[in-house]
Every structure is written in structure tokens, then in C-alpha cells.
């Protein structure tokens, strides 16, 4: 009976353990609430963007600012001029992303990324780029121009259309189409008018991702709390008696 009582766990103060928990527990909880706040901001931004896509016309969106990922709806006509963005592969096959000039009914022209198109067998050939005629209605999302992350060797521009390029900064495209805005439009799927293979991977980190991160931080905070409490209760009795003896 005395052994059972002697082996009970009792709280023992360990300032190093409590200091460790005191530093990291508030940090983990703070990171969790920060991710919750980010999720709320992202959801509010997405809701506003969806409302803008319904209520704002293209000229007004251009004036407000063209943020990457923002949805946009356009009515207008395709131009015959297209750039073929080289060295784009899908499922191991070489190809191009097709960027075509689009003229909305109102506002400045814009480049539309119509998706991926497989390359012919030889480099001397260019793919056939069919373009819808007449007025069409597009849905897509704003995206950045396909600019290289580092400086590359500058080569002379190809002549004629479609035109093959390794990258397409806005300044280069504006030589042929002045007044282009500072963003392009990527079509919202293969069912859009003029789309090729437009099955983009989502770029935008949505609210659910932030909620997932918040859950992870809160879970780590709970684990730290449990481990701190468990480590602070130690057996007393036989070992202490030997030490005292």
C-alpha cells in the first residue's frame, strides 16, 4: 500500500520546461489566429471579386486595378494576331500556350491566354490557330504576363502571325498592340469560346488552405500543452527515498 502511494505522480516545478512552453505556446496560438484572419481576408476578397465580375464593366476594372486571380467577364471580338509561348509541355508532349489579342466592346484591348496547343512534329511547322469570328463572351481570370524569371538571350522577333516567343513581357506585346493593360486574361476552362486546353491549376491560395494551416498551428499548441503537463508530473517515492537515503 505504501509503495502504491509512494509511486504517485506529483507536480514538480521545472522553470526550463515552463519557459519553453511559455515562449512557444503563445507563438503557436498567435500563428493560428493569424491564419484565421488571413482566411477571413481572402474570403472577403474573393466575395468582392465575384461581385465585381457581375457588376463592373471592363473599363471600370482597368481603372480600379488588375489584380492577378481576379475573375473577369468580357464581351468582344478576337483579333487574328496570336503569340505562341514556346516550351510548354502537357503530359510529356511539347506545345505552346496561345495568347491572342482580344478587343472588348468597351475599354482597352487585352491579351487572352487560350490555353495549351500541341506542337507539330517539326520545329519548322507552327500549329494551326483557329480563332472564333464575331462577338463572343468570355469568362476568365486576370494573370501576369509570361515574363522570364531571369534575363535571357535576346533574339530577333519572328515575322508574321502567329508569332513564336520564349516569353512575352508587356512592353514587347505593346509594340504591336498599344494601350494593353498590365495584366492578361486566362480563360476559365475548355468550354470558353476559342479555348484550347485551358485546364489551369489554381494559382490562388483559397480560404480553406488558411483554415488548414490554422488547424495545424492550434493542434501543435494543444500537443505542446499536453506534453508540458505530462512532463511536469513525475513519480515520487522509491527514487526520491533512495536519493534521500
CSV table of C-alpha atoms in Angstrom, one decimal:
chain,number,residue,atom,x,y,z
A,1,UNK,CA,0.0,0.0,0.0
A,2,UNK,CA,2.8,2.3,0.8
A,3,UNK,CA,4.6,1.5,-2.5
A,4,UNK,CA,1.4,2.5,-4.4
A,5,UNK,CA,1.2,5.7,-2.6
A,6,UNK,CA,4.9,6.4,-3.0
A,7,UNK,CA,4.8,6.0,-6.8
A,8,UNK,CA,2.1,8.5,-7.3
A,9,UNK,CA,2.9,11.4,-9.7
A,10,UNK,CA,3.2,14.8,-8.2
A,11,UNK,CA,3.7,18.2,-9.8
A,12,UNK,CA,7.3,19.4,-9.9
A,13,UNK,CA,8.3,22.9,-10.9
A,14,UNK,CA,10.8,22.9,-13.8
A,15,UNK,CA,11.4,26.5,-14.8
A,16,UNK,CA,13.1,25.5,-18.1
A,17,UNK,CA,10.2,23.4,-19.2
A,18,UNK,CA,7.7,26.2,-18.3
A,19,UNK,CA,9.9,28.8,-20.0
A,20,UNK,CA,9.9,26.7,-23.2
A,21,UNK,CA,6.2,26.3,-23.2
A,22,UNK,CA,5.6,30.0,-22.2
A,23,UNK,CA,7.5,31.1,-25.3
A,24,UNK,CA,6.2,28.7,-27.9
A,25,UNK,CA,2.6,28.3,-26.8
A,26,UNK,CA,1.6,31.9,-27.4
A,27,UNK,CA,3.5,31.8,-30.7
A,28,UNK,CA,1.6,28.8,-31.9
A,29,UNK,CA,-1.7,30.2,-30.9
A,30,UNK,CA,-0.8,33.6,-32.5
A,31,UNK,CA,0.1,31.8,-35.8
A,32,UNK,CA,-3.3,30.0,-35.7
A,33,UNK,CA,-5.3,33.2,-35.2
A,34,UNK,CA,-3.2,34.9,-37.9
A,35,UNK,CA,-4.1,32.2,-40.4
A,36,UNK,CA,-7.8,32.6,-39.4
A,37,UNK,CA,-7.5,36.3,-40.0
A,38,UNK,CA,-5.9,35.6,-43.4
A,39,UNK,CA,-8.7,33.2,-44.3
A,40,UNK,CA,-11.3,35.9,-43.5
A,41,UNK,CA,-9.5,38.5,-45.6
A,42,UNK,CA,-9.1,36.1,-48.5
A,43,UNK,CA,-12.8,35.1,-48.4
A,44,UNK,CA,-13.8,38.8,-48.3
A,45,UNK,CA,-11.5,39.5,-51.2
A,46,UNK,CA,-13.0,36.6,-53.2
A,47,UNK,CA,-16.5,37.7,-52.5
A,48,UNK,CA,-15.7,41.2,-53.6
A,49,UNK,CA,-14.1,39.9,-56.8
A,50,UNK,CA,-17.1,37.7,-57.6
A,51,UNK,CA,-19.4,40.7,-57.1
A,52,UNK,CA,-17.1,42.9,-59.3
A,53,UNK,CA,-17.3,40.3,-62.1
A,54,UNK,CA,-21.1,40.7,-62.1
A,55,UNK,CA,-21.4,44.4,-61.6
A,56,UNK,CA,-18.3,46.1,-63.1
A,57,UNK,CA,-17.6,46.6,-66.7
A,58,UNK,CA,-14.1,46.1,-68.2
A,59,UNK,CA,-13.1,49.8,-68.3
A,60,UNK,CA,-14.0,50.2,-64.6
A,61,UNK,CA,-12.0,47.1,-63.7
A,62,UNK,CA,-9.0,48.5,-65.5
A,63,UNK,CA,-9.3,51.8,-63.6
A,64,UNK,CA,-9.6,50.1,-60.3
A,65,UNK,CA,-6.6,47.8,-60.8
A,66,UNK,CA,-6.0,44.4,-62.3
A,67,UNK,CA,-5.1,42.0,-59.5
A,68,UNK,CA,-3.9,38.6,-60.6
A,69,UNK,CA,-6.6,35.9,-59.9
A,70,UNK,CA,-9.5,38.3,-60.1
A,71,UNK,CA,-12.4,37.0,-62.3
A,72,UNK,CA,-13.5,39.0,-65.3
A,73,UNK,CA,-16.2,38.7,-67.9
A,74,UNK,CA,-15.6,40.2,-71.4
A,75,UNK,CA,-17.7,40.7,-74.5
A,76,UNK,CA,-16.0,41.5,-77.7
A,77,UNK,CA,-14.1,40.0,-80.7
A,78,UNK,CA,-10.8,38.1,-81.2
A,79,UNK,CA,-8.1,39.6,-83.4
A,80,UNK,CA,-6.1,37.4,-85.8
A,81,UNK,CA,-2.8,38.2,-84.1
A,82,UNK,CA,-1.6,35.5,-81.7
A,83,UNK,CA,1.7,34.7,-79.9
A,84,UNK,CA,2.8,31.1,-79.3
A,85,UNK,CA,4.5,30.8,-75.9
A,86,UNK,CA,7.2,28.2,-76.5
A,87,UNK,CA,8.4,25.3,-74.4
A,88,UNK,CA,5.1,24.5,-72.7
A,89,UNK,CA,4.5,20.8,-72.1
A,90,UNK,CA,1.5,18.8,-71.1
A,91,UNK,CA,1.6,15.1,-70.3
A,92,UNK,CA,5.1,15.0,-71.7
A,93,UNK,CA,4.1,16.4,-75.1
A,94,UNK,CA,5.7,19.6,-76.4
A,95,UNK,CA,3.4,22.5,-77.2
A,96,UNK,CA,2.6,26.2,-76.9
A,97,UNK,CA,0.3,28.4,-74.9
A,98,UNK,CA,-1.7,30.6,-77.3
A,99,UNK,CA,-2.1,34.3,-76.4
A,100,UNK,CA,-4.5,36.2,-78.7
A,101,UNK,CA,-5.4,39.8,-78.9
A,102,UNK,CA,-9.0,40.5,-77.8
A,103,UNK,CA,-11.0,43.7,-78.3
A,104,UNK,CA,-13.7,44.2,-75.7
A,105,UNK,CA,-16.8,46.2,-76.8
A,106,UNK,CA,-15.5,48.9,-74.4
A,107,UNK,CA,-12.2,49.7,-72.9
A,108,UNK,CA,-8.6,48.8,-74.0
A,109,UNK,CA,-7.6,45.6,-75.8
A,110,UNK,CA,-6.2,42.7,-73.8
A,111,UNK,CA,-4.3,39.5,-74.4
A,112,UNK,CA,-6.2,36.3,-73.8
A,113,UNK,CA,-4.4,33.1,-72.9
A,114,UNK,CA,-6.5,30.5,-74.6
A,115,UNK,CA,-4.6,27.5,-73.2
A,116,UNK,CA,-2.2,24.8,-74.4
A,117,UNK,CA,-1.9,23.6,-78.0
A,118,UNK,CA,0.2,20.6,-79.0
A,119,UNK,CA,3.2,21.4,-81.3
A,120,UNK,CA,3.6,19.8,-84.8
A,121,UNK,CA,6.3,17.1,-85.2
A,122,UNK,CA,9.0,19.5,-86.5
A,123,UNK,CA,10.1,22.9,-85.2
A,124,UNK,CA,9.8,24.3,-88.7
A,125,UNK,CA,6.0,24.0,-88.5
A,126,UNK,CA,3.7,26.1,-86.4
A,127,UNK,CA,0.3,24.8,-85.2
A,128,UNK,CA,-3.0,25.9,-86.8
A,129,UNK,CA,-4.5,28.6,-84.6
A,130,UNK,CA,-8.2,28.9,-85.4
A,131,UNK,CA,-9.9,32.0,-84.0
A,132,UNK,CA,-13.7,32.4,-83.5
A,133,UNK,CA,-15.3,35.1,-85.6
A,134,UNK,CA,-17.8,37.7,-84.5
A,135,UNK,CA,-18.8,38.7,-81.0
A,136,UNK,CA,-18.1,36.3,-78.1
A,137,UNK,CA,-18.5,36.4,-74.4
A,138,UNK,CA,-15.5,35.2,-72.3
A,139,UNK,CA,-15.0,34.4,-68.6
A,140,UNK,CA,-11.6,34.1,-67.2
A,141,UNK,CA,-9.2,35.3,-64.5
A,142,UNK,CA,-6.5,38.0,-64.6
A,143,UNK,CA,-3.0,36.8,-64.8
A,144,UNK,CA,0.5,38.3,-65.1
A,145,UNK,CA,2.4,38.5,-68.4
A,146,UNK,CA,4.6,35.5,-69.1
A,147,UNK,CA,7.9,37.1,-68.3
A,148,UNK,CA,11.1,35.1,-67.7
A,149,UNK,CA,12.3,35.0,-64.0
A,150,UNK,CA,15.9,35.8,-65.2
A,151,UNK,CA,17.5,37.6,-68.1
A,152,UNK,CA,17.7,35.5,-71.2
A,153,UNK,CA,19.5,36.0,-74.5
A,154,UNK,CA,17.6,38.4,-76.7
A,155,UNK,CA,16.7,37.1,-80.2
A,156,UNK,CA,15.3,38.9,-83.1
A,157,UNK,CA,11.5,38.9,-83.3
A,158,UNK,CA,9.8,36.5,-85.7
A,159,UNK,CA,7.8,37.9,-88.5
A,160,UNK,CA,4.2,37.1,-89.4
A,161,UNK,CA,1.4,35.6,-87.3
A,162,UNK,CA,1.2,33.5,-85.3
A,163,UNK,CA,4.5,34.5,-83.7
A,164,UNK,CA,6.6,32.1,-81.6
A,165,UNK,CA,8.2,33.6,-78.5
A,166,UNK,CA,10.0,32.3,-75.4
A,167,UNK,CA,8.4,34.9,-73.2
A,168,UNK,CA,6.1,37.9,-73.7
A,169,UNK,CA,6.6,40.9,-71.4
A,170,UNK,CA,4.0,43.6,-71.7
A,171,UNK,CA,6.5,46.0,-73.4
A,172,UNK,CA,7.1,43.6,-76.2
A,173,UNK,CA,3.4,42.9,-76.8
A,174,UNK,CA,2.6,46.7,-76.7
A,175,UNK,CA,4.9,47.3,-79.7
A,176,UNK,CA,2.2,45.6,-81.8
A,177,UNK,CA,-0.9,46.4,-79.7
A,178,UNK,CA,-0.6,49.7,-77.9
A,179,UNK,CA,-2.6,50.5,-74.8
A,180,UNK,CA,-2.5,47.0,-73.4
A,181,UNK,CA,-3.3,46.9,-69.7
A,182,UNK,CA,-0.8,45.5,-67.2
A,183,UNK,CA,-2.5,42.0,-67.0
A,184,UNK,CA,-3.7,39.4,-69.3
A,185,UNK,CA,-6.8,37.1,-69.1
A,186,UNK,CA,-6.6,33.3,-68.8
A,187,UNK,CA,-9.8,31.6,-70.0
A,188,UNK,CA,-11.8,29.8,-67.4
A,189,UNK,CA,-11.9,26.3,-68.9
A,190,UNK,CA,-12.0,24.4,-72.1
A,191,UNK,CA,-15.7,25.3,-72.8
A,192,UNK,CA,-14.9,29.0,-73.3
A,193,UNK,CA,-15.0,30.4,-76.9
A,194,UNK,CA,-11.7,30.0,-78.6
A,195,UNK,CA,-10.2,27.9,-75.8
A,196,UNK,CA,-7.7,25.1,-76.4
A,197,UNK,CA,-6.6,23.1,-73.4
A,198,UNK,CA,-7.3,25.6,-70.6
A,199,UNK,CA,-7.3,23.3,-67.6
A,200,UNK,CA,-5.2,25.5,-65.4
A,201,UNK,CA,-4.0,24.6,-61.9
A,202,UNK,CA,-5.4,27.1,-59.4
A,203,UNK,CA,-2.9,29.9,-58.6
A,204,UNK,CA,-4.8,31.5,-55.7
A,205,UNK,CA,-4.5,30.2,-52.2
A,206,UNK,CA,-8.1,30.0,-51.1
A,207,UNK,CA,-9.5,30.4,-47.6
A,208,UNK,CA,-9.7,26.6,-47.0
A,209,UNK,CA,-5.9,26.5,-47.2
A,210,UNK,CA,-5.5,29.1,-44.5
A,211,UNK,CA,-8.1,27.2,-42.3
A,212,UNK,CA,-6.0,24.1,-42.7
A,213,UNK,CA,-2.8,25.9,-41.6
A,214,UNK,CA,-4.7,27.4,-38.6
A,215,UNK,CA,-5.8,23.9,-37.6
A,216,UNK,CA,-2.2,22.7,-37.7
A,217,UNK,CA,-1.0,25.5,-35.5
A,218,UNK,CA,-3.7,25.0,-33.0
A,219,UNK,CA,-3.1,21.3,-32.9
A,220,UNK,CA,0.6,21.9,-32.2
A,221,UNK,CA,-0.4,24.2,-29.4
A,222,UNK,CA,-2.6,21.5,-27.9
A,223,UNK,CA,0.1,18.9,-28.2
A,224,UNK,CA,2.6,21.3,-26.5
A,225,UNK,CA,0.2,21.9,-23.6
A,226,UNK,CA,-0.4,18.2,-23.1
A,227,UNK,CA,3.3,17.3,-23.2
A,228,UNK,CA,4.1,20.2,-20.8
A,229,UNK,CA,1.6,19.0,-18.2
A,230,UNK,CA,2.6,15.3,-18.5
A,231,UNK,CA,6.3,16.1,-18.2
A,232,UNK,CA,5.6,18.3,-15.1
A,233,UNK,CA,4.1,15.3,-13.2
A,234,UNK,CA,6.8,12.9,-12.1
A,235,UNK,CA,6.8,9.9,-9.9
A,236,UNK,CA,7.9,10.3,-6.3
A,237,UNK,CA,8.6,7.7,-3.8
A,238,UNK,CA,11.2,4.9,-4.3
A,239,UNK,CA,13.7,7.0,-6.3
A,240,UNK,CA,13.3,10.0,-4.0
A,241,UNK,CA,13.7,7.8,-1.0
A,242,UNK,CA,16.9,6.3,-2.4
A,243,UNK,CA,18.1,9.8,-3.1
A,244,UNK,CA,17.3,11.0,0.3
A,245,UNK,CA,18.9,7.9,1.9
